[in-house]
Amino acid sequence: MDAEFWHERWRENRIGFHLEAPNPQLLAHWPALEVPVPARVLVPLCGKSVDLEWLRERGHDVVGIELSPIAVEAFFDEHALPARREVTGELVIWHAPGISIYCGDVFTIDAERLGRVDALYDRAALIALPPELRPRYMAHLAALLPTGAIGLLLTLDYAQAQMAGPPFAVPDDEVRQLSGERWQSTPLGAPRDALADNPRFAEVGLTGIKEQAWRLDRLG
Ligand SMILES: C[S@@+](CC[C@H](N)C(=O)[O-])C[C@H]1O[C@@H](n2cnc3c(N)ncnc32)[C@H](O)[C@@H]1O
């Protein structure tokens, strides 16, 4: 899954992952995490998700990271947010009140560049990455977020042989393994059956798919 795979998806508007309304799991679980306002919330691999705007409207200072300039421009256009662009080397950072989106590869953005972030929202980010990149991604998040940071992570699990991915199946055991010593991962409620409201998964032959929400705590 190289960068070109995602650039092509955005060029061709093949963005079946994009939701027009805030993610129901975000609505259900974020308030219970009691992330203070205005905590700075990191949303890696953010696409043009309307969840960014939902978090901003709650009073958070939102920081997205997204590879595709098409996605970033579309986000600010679709929400009628006038953005200021800051170019630093190869990185372009788009700023509007209450939100900044770093347009670039998440792995090239270090804590110094990002500044302090207090919380994390990961929807369709970990599960967008192939297995070999996931440990590096979780370690990278641990480097970006300080001890005590709280996160909401959404994962999918299904028989990987039934679909190539992305999104990839990331079973509970893998979440626990990836969490390692840097993260504590706690399931939030029972897994949700995600087949009924995602016809695209049934269409490609999946016979079942479960979505699990997790609370992540960055350990010391
Ligand atoms: C499955 S989409 C999910 C987007 C968003 N989280 C949502 O819920 O709509 C994954 C996104 O990650 C972006 N992406 C993939 N690899 C990336 C990387 N290494 N750095 C930054 N963004 C990346 C893609 O361009 C794509 O928009």
PDB file of C-alpha atoms and ligand atoms in Angstrom:
ATOM      1  CA  MET A   1       0.000   0.000   0.000  1.00  0.00           C
ATOM      2  CA  ASP A   2       2.213   2.761  -1.183  1.00  0.00           C
ATOM      3  CA  ALA A   3       1.417   6.450  -1.370  1.00  0.00           C
ATOM      4  CA  GLU A   4       0.438   6.168  -5.027  1.00  0.00           C
ATOM      5  CA  PHE A   5      -2.343   3.703  -4.125  1.00  0.00           C
ATOM      6  CA  TRP A   6      -3.999   6.402  -1.991  1.00  0.00           C
ATOM      7  CA  HIS A   7      -3.297   9.282  -4.368  1.00  0.00           C
ATOM      8  CA  GLU A   8      -5.014   7.280  -7.118  1.00  0.00           C
ATOM      9  CA  ARG A   9      -8.010   6.544  -4.895  1.00  0.00           C
ATOM     10  CA  TRP A  10      -8.459  10.268  -4.265  1.00  0.00           C
ATOM     11  CA  ARG A  11      -7.855  11.245  -7.919  1.00  0.00           C
ATOM     12  CA  GLU A  12     -10.491   8.738  -9.026  1.00  0.00           C
ATOM     13  CA  ASN A  13     -12.813   9.591  -6.130  1.00  0.00           C
ATOM     14  CA  ARG A  14     -12.894   5.930  -5.020  1.00  0.00           C
ATOM     15  CA  ILE A  15     -13.435   6.838  -1.392  1.00  0.00           C
ATOM     16  CA  GLY A  16     -16.025   4.350  -0.166  1.00  0.00           C
ATOM     17  CA  PHE A  17     -14.561   4.782   3.335  1.00  0.00           C
ATOM     18  CA  HIS A  18     -15.752   8.403   3.517  1.00  0.00           C
ATOM     19  CA  LEU A  19     -18.914   8.946   5.579  1.00  0.00           C
ATOM     20  CA  GLU A  20     -21.242  11.899   5.078  1.00  0.00           C
ATOM     21  CA  ALA A  21     -22.235  12.021   8.766  1.00  0.00           C
ATOM     22  CA  PRO A  22     -20.129  11.791  11.922  1.00  0.00           C
ATOM     23  CA  ASN A  23     -19.136   8.253  12.793  1.00  0.00           C
ATOM     24  CA  PRO A  24     -21.709   6.696  15.149  1.00  0.00           C
ATOM     25  CA  GLN A  25     -18.935   5.150  17.265  1.00  0.00           C
ATOM     26  CA  LEU A  26     -17.341   8.575  17.712  1.00  0.00           C
ATOM     27  CA  LEU A  27     -20.689   9.987  18.833  1.00  0.00           C
ATOM     28  CA  ALA A  28     -21.257   7.039  21.170  1.00  0.00           C
ATOM     29  CA  HIS A  29     -17.847   6.870  22.833  1.00  0.00           C
ATOM     30  CA  TRP A  30     -16.039  10.212  22.643  1.00  0.00           C
ATOM     31  CA  PRO A  31     -18.093  11.972  25.361  1.00  0.00           C
ATOM     32  CA  ALA A  32     -17.408   9.134  27.826  1.00  0.00           C
ATOM     33  CA  LEU A  33     -13.643   9.519  27.356  1.00  0.00           C
ATOM     34  CA  GLU A  34     -13.994  12.978  28.935  1.00  0.00           C
ATOM     35  CA  VAL A  35     -11.209  14.460  26.867  1.00  0.00           C
ATOM     36  CA  PRO A  36     -10.974  18.022  28.169  1.00  0.00           C
ATOM     37  CA  VAL A  37     -11.792  20.974  25.946  1.00  0.00           C
ATOM     38  CA  PRO A  38      -9.708  22.419  24.377  1.00  0.00           C
ATOM     39  CA  ALA A  39      -7.421  19.389  24.194  1.00  0.00           C
ATOM     40  CA  ARG A  40      -5.457  19.161  20.954  1.00  0.00           C
ATOM     41  CA  VAL A  41      -6.726  16.032  19.198  1.00  0.00           C
ATOM     42  CA  LEU A  42      -4.588  14.204  16.645  1.00  0.00           C
ATOM     43  CA  VAL A  43      -6.458  12.539  13.769  1.00  0.00           C
ATOM     44  CA  PRO A  44      -3.933  10.589  11.686  1.00  0.00           C
ATOM     45  CA  LEU A  45      -4.786   9.523   8.120  1.00  0.00           C
ATOM     46  CA  CYS A  46      -7.802  11.806   8.353  1.00  0.00           C
ATOM     47  CA  GLY A  47      -8.965  12.002   4.733  1.00  0.00           C
ATOM     48  CA  LYS A  48     -11.683  14.655   4.544  1.00  0.00           C
ATOM     49  CA  SER A  49     -13.616  13.110   7.397  1.00  0.00           C
ATOM     50  CA  VAL A  50     -16.542  15.083   8.796  1.00  0.00           C
ATOM     51  CA  ASP A  51     -15.412  13.740  12.183  1.00  0.00           C
ATOM     52  CA  LEU A  52     -12.718  16.431  12.096  1.00  0.00           C
ATOM     53  CA  GLU A  53     -15.427  19.090  12.016  1.00  0.00           C
ATOM     54  CA  TRP A  54     -17.433  17.327  14.744  1.00  0.00           C
ATOM     55  CA  LEU A  55     -14.399  17.402  17.046  1.00  0.00           C
ATOM     56  CA  ARG A  56     -13.684  21.036  16.147  1.00  0.00           C
ATOM     57  CA  GLU A  57     -17.278  22.032  16.894  1.00  0.00           C
ATOM     58  CA  ARG A  58     -16.950  20.426  20.331  1.00  0.00           C
ATOM     59  CA  GLY A  59     -14.190  22.929  21.046  1.00  0.00           C
ATOM     60  CA  HIS A  60     -11.157  20.750  20.408  1.00  0.00           C
ATOM     61  CA  ASP A  61      -8.129  22.004  18.601  1.00  0.00           C
ATOM     62  CA  VAL A  62      -7.951  19.401  15.834  1.00  0.00           C
ATOM     63  CA  VAL A  63      -4.770  18.295  14.094  1.00  0.00           C
ATOM     64  CA  GLY A  64      -5.165  16.056  11.067  1.00  0.00           C
ATOM     65  CA  ILE A  65      -2.484  14.316   9.045  1.00  0.00           C
ATOM     66  CA  GLU A  66      -3.330  13.292   5.480  1.00  0.00           C
ATOM     67  CA  LEU A  67      -1.285  12.265   2.471  1.00  0.00           C
ATOM     68  CA  SER A  68      -3.628  13.528  -0.254  1.00  0.00           C
ATOM     69  CA  PRO A  69      -3.792  17.244  -1.087  1.00  0.00           C
ATOM     70  CA  ILE A  70      -7.105  16.532  -2.863  1.00  0.00           C
ATOM     71  CA  ALA A  71      -8.596  15.326   0.428  1.00  0.00           C
ATOM     72  CA  VAL A  72      -7.240  18.246   2.434  1.00  0.00           C
ATOM     73  CA  GLU A  73      -8.445  20.882  -0.016  1.00  0.00           C
ATOM     74  CA  ALA A  74     -11.856  19.173  -0.229  1.00  0.00           C
ATOM     75  CA  PHE A  75     -12.202  19.220   3.563  1.00  0.00           C
ATOM     76  CA  PHE A  76     -11.705  22.989   3.821  1.00  0.00           C
ATOM     77  CA  ASP A  77     -13.897  23.652   0.747  1.00  0.00           C
ATOM     78  CA  GLU A  78     -16.754  21.434   1.891  1.00  0.00           C
ATOM     79  CA  HIS A  79     -16.833  23.035   5.333  1.00  0.00           C
ATOM     80  CA  ALA A  80     -16.414  26.550   3.935  1.00  0.00           C
ATOM     81  CA  LEU A  81     -13.401  27.115   6.168  1.00  0.00           C
ATOM     82  CA  PRO A  82     -10.977  29.686   4.761  1.00  0.00           C
ATOM     83  CA  ALA A  83      -7.556  28.116   5.216  1.00  0.00           C
ATOM     84  CA  ARG A  84      -4.097  29.616   5.373  1.00  0.00           C
ATOM     85  CA  ARG A  85      -1.372  27.442   3.889  1.00  0.00           C
ATOM     86  CA  GLU A  86       2.061  27.211   5.483  1.00  0.00           C
ATOM     87  CA  VAL A  87       4.766  25.578   3.382  1.00  0.00           C
ATOM     88  CA  THR A  88       7.758  24.180   5.261  1.00  0.00           C
ATOM     89  CA  GLY A  89      10.041  22.169   3.013  1.00  0.00           C
ATOM     90  CA  GLU A  90       7.993  19.367   1.464  1.00  0.00           C
ATOM     91  CA  LEU A  91       5.235  19.703   4.013  1.00  0.00           C
ATOM     92  CA  VAL A  92       2.151  21.874   3.545  1.00  0.00           C
ATOM     93  CA  ILE A  93       0.143  22.654   6.671  1.00  0.00           C
ATOM     94  CA  TRP A  94      -3.375  24.017   6.227  1.00  0.00           C
ATOM     95  CA  HIS A  95      -4.673  26.132   9.103  1.00  0.00           C
ATOM     96  CA  ALA A  96      -8.157  27.403   9.923  1.00  0.00           C
ATOM     97  CA  PRO A  97      -9.534  28.389  13.331  1.00  0.00           C
ATOM     98  CA  GLY A  98      -9.559  25.279  15.520  1.00  0.00           C
ATOM     99  CA  ILE A  99      -8.040  22.971  12.925  1.00  0.00           C
ATOM    100  CA  SER A 100      -4.749  22.306  11.168  1.00  0.00           C
ATOM    101  CA  ILE A 101      -4.155  19.549   8.655  1.00  0.00           C
ATOM    102  CA  TYR A 102      -0.630  18.457   7.887  1.00  0.00           C
ATOM    103  CA  CYS A 103      -0.567  17.276   4.274  1.00  0.00           C
ATOM    104  CA  GLY A 104       2.129  14.624   4.053  1.00  0.00           C
ATOM    105  CA  ASP A 105       3.219  11.145   5.080  1.00  0.00           C
ATOM    106  CA  VAL A 106       2.412  10.524   8.757  1.00  0.00           C
ATOM    107  CA  PHE A 107       5.767   8.818   9.258  1.00  0.00           C
ATOM    108  CA  THR A 108       7.685  11.959   8.261  1.00  0.00           C
ATOM    109  CA  ILE A 109       5.998  14.129  10.888  1.00  0.00           C
ATOM    110  CA  ASP A 110       7.766  14.129  14.228  1.00  0.00           C
ATOM    111  CA  ALA A 111       6.716  15.431  17.634  1.00  0.00           C
ATOM    112  CA  GLU A 112       8.746  18.598  17.231  1.00  0.00           C
ATOM    113  CA  ARG A 113       6.949  19.519  14.002  1.00  0.00           C
ATOM    114  CA  LEU A 114       3.544  18.561  15.323  1.00  0.00           C
ATOM    115  CA  GLY A 115       3.761  20.287  18.681  1.00  0.00           C
ATOM    116  CA  ARG A 116       1.938  19.020  21.715  1.00  0.00           C
ATOM    117  CA  VAL A 117      -1.106  16.821  21.141  1.00  0.00           C
ATOM    118  CA  ASP A 118      -3.215  15.496  24.014  1.00  0.00           C
ATOM    119  CA  ALA A 119      -5.584  12.970  22.499  1.00  0.00           C
ATOM    120  CA  LEU A 120      -6.039  10.673  19.520  1.00  0.00           C
ATOM    121  CA  TYR A 121      -8.881   9.640  17.231  1.00  0.00           C
ATOM    122  CA  ASP A 122      -8.137   6.762  14.852  1.00  0.00           C
ATOM    123  CA  ARG A 123     -10.904   5.743  12.477  1.00  0.00           C
ATOM    124  CA  ALA A 124      -9.857   3.815   9.360  1.00  0.00           C
ATOM    125  CA  ALA A 125      -6.182   4.657   9.936  1.00  0.00           C
ATOM    126  CA  LEU A 126      -4.616   1.628  11.683  1.00  0.00           C
ATOM    127  CA  ILE A 127      -6.885  -0.656   9.655  1.00  0.00           C
ATOM    128  CA  ALA A 128      -5.831   1.103   6.431  1.00  0.00           C
ATOM    129  CA  LEU A 129      -2.251  -0.037   6.955  1.00  0.00           C
ATOM    130  CA  PRO A 130      -0.869  -3.443   5.945  1.00  0.00           C
ATOM    131  CA  PRO A 131       0.307  -5.744   8.766  1.00  0.00           C
ATOM    132  CA  GLU A 132       4.002  -4.932   8.388  1.00  0.00           C
ATOM    133  CA  LEU A 133       3.399  -1.184   8.903  1.00  0.00           C
ATOM    134  CA  ARG A 134       1.115  -1.441  11.933  1.00  0.00           C
ATOM    135  CA  PRO A 135       3.819  -1.898  14.629  1.00  0.00           C
ATOM    136  CA  ARG A 136       5.713   1.079  13.169  1.00  0.00           C
ATOM    137  CA  TYR A 137       2.511   3.138  13.147  1.00  0.00           C
ATOM    138  CA  MET A 138       1.680   2.385  16.807  1.00  0.00           C
ATOM    139  CA  ALA A 139       5.275   3.145  17.840  1.00  0.00           C
ATOM    140  CA  HIS A 140       5.102   6.398  15.866  1.00  0.00           C
ATOM    141  CA  LEU A 141       1.865   7.404  17.609  1.00  0.00           C
ATOM    142  CA  ALA A 142       3.542   6.677  20.942  1.00  0.00           C
ATOM    143  CA  ALA A 143       6.317   9.072  19.936  1.00  0.00           C
ATOM    144  CA  LEU A 144       3.792  11.776  19.002  1.00  0.00           C
ATOM    145  CA  LEU A 145       1.535  11.512  22.046  1.00  0.00           C
ATOM    146  CA  PRO A 146       2.646  12.114  25.645  1.00  0.00           C
ATOM    147  CA  THR A 147       2.092   9.889  28.664  1.00  0.00           C
ATOM    148  CA  GLY A 148      -1.486  10.271  29.853  1.00  0.00           C
ATOM    149  CA  ALA A 149      -2.927  10.918  26.385  1.00  0.00           C
ATOM    150  CA  ILE A 150      -6.277   9.259  25.697  1.00  0.00           C
ATOM    151  CA  GLY A 151      -7.409   7.857  22.374  1.00  0.00           C
ATOM    152  CA  LEU A 152     -10.386   6.351  20.613  1.00  0.00           C
ATOM    153  CA  LEU A 153      -9.491   3.598  18.150  1.00  0.00           C
ATOM    154  CA  LEU A 154     -11.945   1.830  15.863  1.00  0.00           C
ATOM    155  CA  THR A 155     -11.008  -1.534  14.382  1.00  0.00           C
ATOM    156  CA  LEU A 156     -12.665  -4.020  12.049  1.00  0.00           C
ATOM    157  CA  ASP A 157     -12.400  -7.783  12.200  1.00  0.00           C
ATOM    158  CA  TYR A 158     -13.464 -10.226   9.504  1.00  0.00           C
ATOM    159  CA  ALA A 159     -12.096 -13.286   7.703  1.00  0.00           C
ATOM    160  CA  GLN A 160      -9.160 -11.702   5.875  1.00  0.00           C
ATOM    161  CA  ALA A 161      -9.330 -14.398   3.166  1.00  0.00           C
ATOM    162  CA  GLN A 162     -12.729 -13.020   2.083  1.00  0.00           C
ATOM    163  CA  MET A 163     -11.368  -9.588   1.125  1.00  0.00           C
ATOM    164  CA  ALA A 164      -7.918  -8.253   0.324  1.00  0.00           C
ATOM    165  CA  GLY A 165      -8.157  -4.946   2.227  1.00  0.00           C
ATOM    166  CA  PRO A 166      -7.843  -2.109   2.953  1.00  0.00           C
ATOM    167  CA  PRO A 167      -9.632  -1.966   5.272  1.00  0.00           C
ATOM    168  CA  PHE A 168      -7.735  -4.816   6.877  1.00  0.00           C
ATOM    169  CA  ALA A 169      -8.945  -7.088   9.639  1.00  0.00           C
ATOM    170  CA  VAL A 170      -7.186  -6.239  12.891  1.00  0.00           C
ATOM    171  CA  PRO A 171      -8.322  -8.805  15.478  1.00  0.00           C
ATOM    172  CA  ASP A 172      -8.479  -8.021  19.194  1.00  0.00           C
ATOM    173  CA  ASP A 173      -5.322 -10.025  19.932  1.00  0.00           C
ATOM    174  CA  GLU A 174      -3.395  -7.944  17.423  1.00  0.00           C
ATOM    175  CA  VAL A 175      -4.658  -4.697  18.989  1.00  0.00           C
ATOM    176  CA  ARG A 176      -3.387  -5.918  22.381  1.00  0.00           C
ATOM    177  CA  GLN A 177      -0.070  -7.010  20.900  1.00  0.00           C
ATOM    178  CA  LEU A 178       0.385  -3.713  19.032  1.00  0.00           C
ATOM    179  CA  SER A 179      -0.409  -1.786  22.200  1.00  0.00           C
ATOM    180  CA  GLY A 180       2.682  -3.273  23.838  1.00  0.00           C
ATOM    181  CA  GLU A 181       4.062  -1.381  26.804  1.00  0.00           C
ATOM    182  CA  ARG A 182       3.268   2.079  25.413  1.00  0.00           C
ATOM    183  CA  TRP A 183      -0.504   1.761  25.200  1.00  0.00           C
ATOM    184  CA  GLN A 184      -3.246   0.238  27.287  1.00  0.00           C
ATOM    185  CA  SER A 185      -6.132  -0.820  25.062  1.00  0.00           C
ATOM    186  CA  THR A 186      -9.549  -1.339  26.617  1.00  0.00           C
ATOM    187  CA  PRO A 187     -12.567  -2.468  24.564  1.00  0.00           C
ATOM    188  CA  LEU A 188     -15.506  -0.081  24.810  1.00  0.00           C
ATOM    189  CA  GLY A 189     -18.598  -2.246  24.841  1.00  0.00           C
ATOM    190  CA  ALA A 190     -19.297  -5.246  22.642  1.00  0.00           C
ATOM    191  CA  PRO A 191     -18.279  -5.385  18.978  1.00  0.00           C
ATOM    192  CA  ARG A 192     -20.863  -3.997  16.569  1.00  0.00           C
ATOM    193  CA  ASP A 193     -22.103  -5.921  13.534  1.00  0.00           C
ATOM    194  CA  ALA A 194     -20.948  -3.697  10.677  1.00  0.00           C
ATOM    195  CA  LEU A 195     -22.318  -5.734   7.765  1.00  0.00           C
ATOM    196  CA  ALA A 196     -25.907  -4.483   7.760  1.00  0.00           C
ATOM    197  CA  ASP A 197     -25.091  -0.788   7.334  1.00  0.00           C
ATOM    198  CA  ASN A 198     -22.120  -1.319   4.991  1.00  0.00           C
ATOM    199  CA  PRO A 199     -23.529  -2.876   1.796  1.00  0.00           C
ATOM    200  CA  ARG A 200     -20.123  -2.471   0.107  1.00  0.00           C
ATOM    201  CA  PHE A 201     -18.719  -5.234   2.354  1.00  0.00           C
ATOM    202  CA  ALA A 202     -21.550  -7.658   1.545  1.00  0.00           C
ATOM    203  CA  GLU A 203     -21.104  -6.862  -2.152  1.00  0.00           C
ATOM    204  CA  VAL A 204     -17.481  -8.061  -2.112  1.00  0.00           C
ATOM    205  CA  GLY A 205     -18.465 -11.300  -0.388  1.00  0.00           C
ATOM    206  CA  LEU A 206     -17.910 -10.726   3.320  1.00  0.00           C
ATOM    207  CA  THR A 207     -20.159 -12.951   5.422  1.00  0.00           C
ATOM    208  CA  GLY A 208     -19.518 -11.034   8.640  1.00  0.00           C
ATOM    209  CA  ILE A 209     -17.622  -8.013   9.886  1.00  0.00           C
ATOM    210  CA  LYS A 210     -17.356  -6.664  13.405  1.00  0.00           C
ATOM    211  CA  GLU A 211     -16.383  -3.169  14.466  1.00  0.00           C
ATOM    212  CA  GLN A 212     -14.768  -2.701  17.868  1.00  0.00           C
ATOM    213  CA  ALA A 213     -14.190   0.590  19.663  1.00  0.00           C
ATOM    214  CA  TRP A 214     -11.174   0.831  21.990  1.00  0.00           C
ATOM    215  CA  ARG A 215     -10.049   3.305  24.588  1.00  0.00           C
ATOM    216  CA  LEU A 216      -6.302   3.832  24.325  1.00  0.00           C
ATOM    217  CA  ASP A 217      -4.253   5.190  27.216  1.00  0.00           C
ATOM    218  CA  ARG A 218      -0.684   6.251  26.579  1.00  0.00           C
ATOM    219  CA  LEU A 219       1.354   4.689  29.371  1.00  0.00           C
ATOM    220  CA  GLY A 220       4.538   6.095  30.831  1.00  0.00           C
TER     221      GLY A 220
HETATM  222  C1  LIG B   1      -9.271   4.539   4.698  1.00  0.00           C
HETATM  223  S1  LIG B   1      -8.935   6.229   4.540  1.00  0.00           S
HETATM  224  C2  LIG B   1      -9.650   6.870   6.023  1.00  0.00           C
HETATM  225  C3  LIG B   1      -9.806   8.356   6.043  1.00  0.00           C
HETATM  226  C4  LIG B   1     -10.489   8.924   7.304  1.00  0.00           C
HETATM  227  N1  LIG B   1      -9.849   8.481   8.527  1.00  0.00           N
HETATM  228  C5  LIG B   1     -11.965   8.612   7.350  1.00  0.00           C
HETATM  229  O1  LIG B   1     -12.406   8.038   8.348  1.00  0.00           O
HETATM  230  O2  LIG B   1     -12.666   8.946   6.376  1.00  0.00           O
HETATM  231  C6  LIG B   1      -7.189   6.290   4.872  1.00  0.00           C
HETATM  232  C7  LIG B   1      -6.586   7.645   4.558  1.00  0.00           C
HETATM  233  O3  LIG B   1      -5.222   7.650   4.937  1.00  0.00           O
HETATM  234  C8  LIG B   1      -4.457   8.365   3.982  1.00  0.00           C
HETATM  235  N2  LIG B   1      -3.103   7.826   4.118  1.00  0.00           N
HETATM  236  C9  LIG B   1      -2.660   6.607   3.756  1.00  0.00           C
HETATM  237  N3  LIG B   1      -1.377   6.439   4.072  1.00  0.00           N
HETATM  238  C10 LIG B   1      -0.979   7.595   4.670  1.00  0.00           C
HETATM  239  C11 LIG B   1       0.253   8.044   5.209  1.00  0.00           C
HETATM  240  N4  LIG B   1       1.348   7.274   5.222  1.00  0.00           N
HETATM  241  N5  LIG B   1       0.312   9.280   5.756  1.00  0.00           N
HETATM  242  C12 LIG B   1      -0.794  10.088   5.771  1.00  0.00           C
HETATM  243  N6  LIG B   1      -1.982   9.715   5.239  1.00  0.00           N
HETATM  244  C13 LIG B   1      -2.077   8.482   4.697  1.00  0.00           C
HETATM  245  C14 LIG B   1      -5.160   8.089   2.673  1.00  0.00           C
HETATM  246  O4  LIG B   1      -4.906   9.072   1.687  1.00  0.00           O
HETATM  247  C15 LIG B   1      -6.630   8.049   3.091  1.00  0.00           C
HETATM  248  O5  LIG B   1      -7.231   9.313   2.977  1.00  0.00           O
END
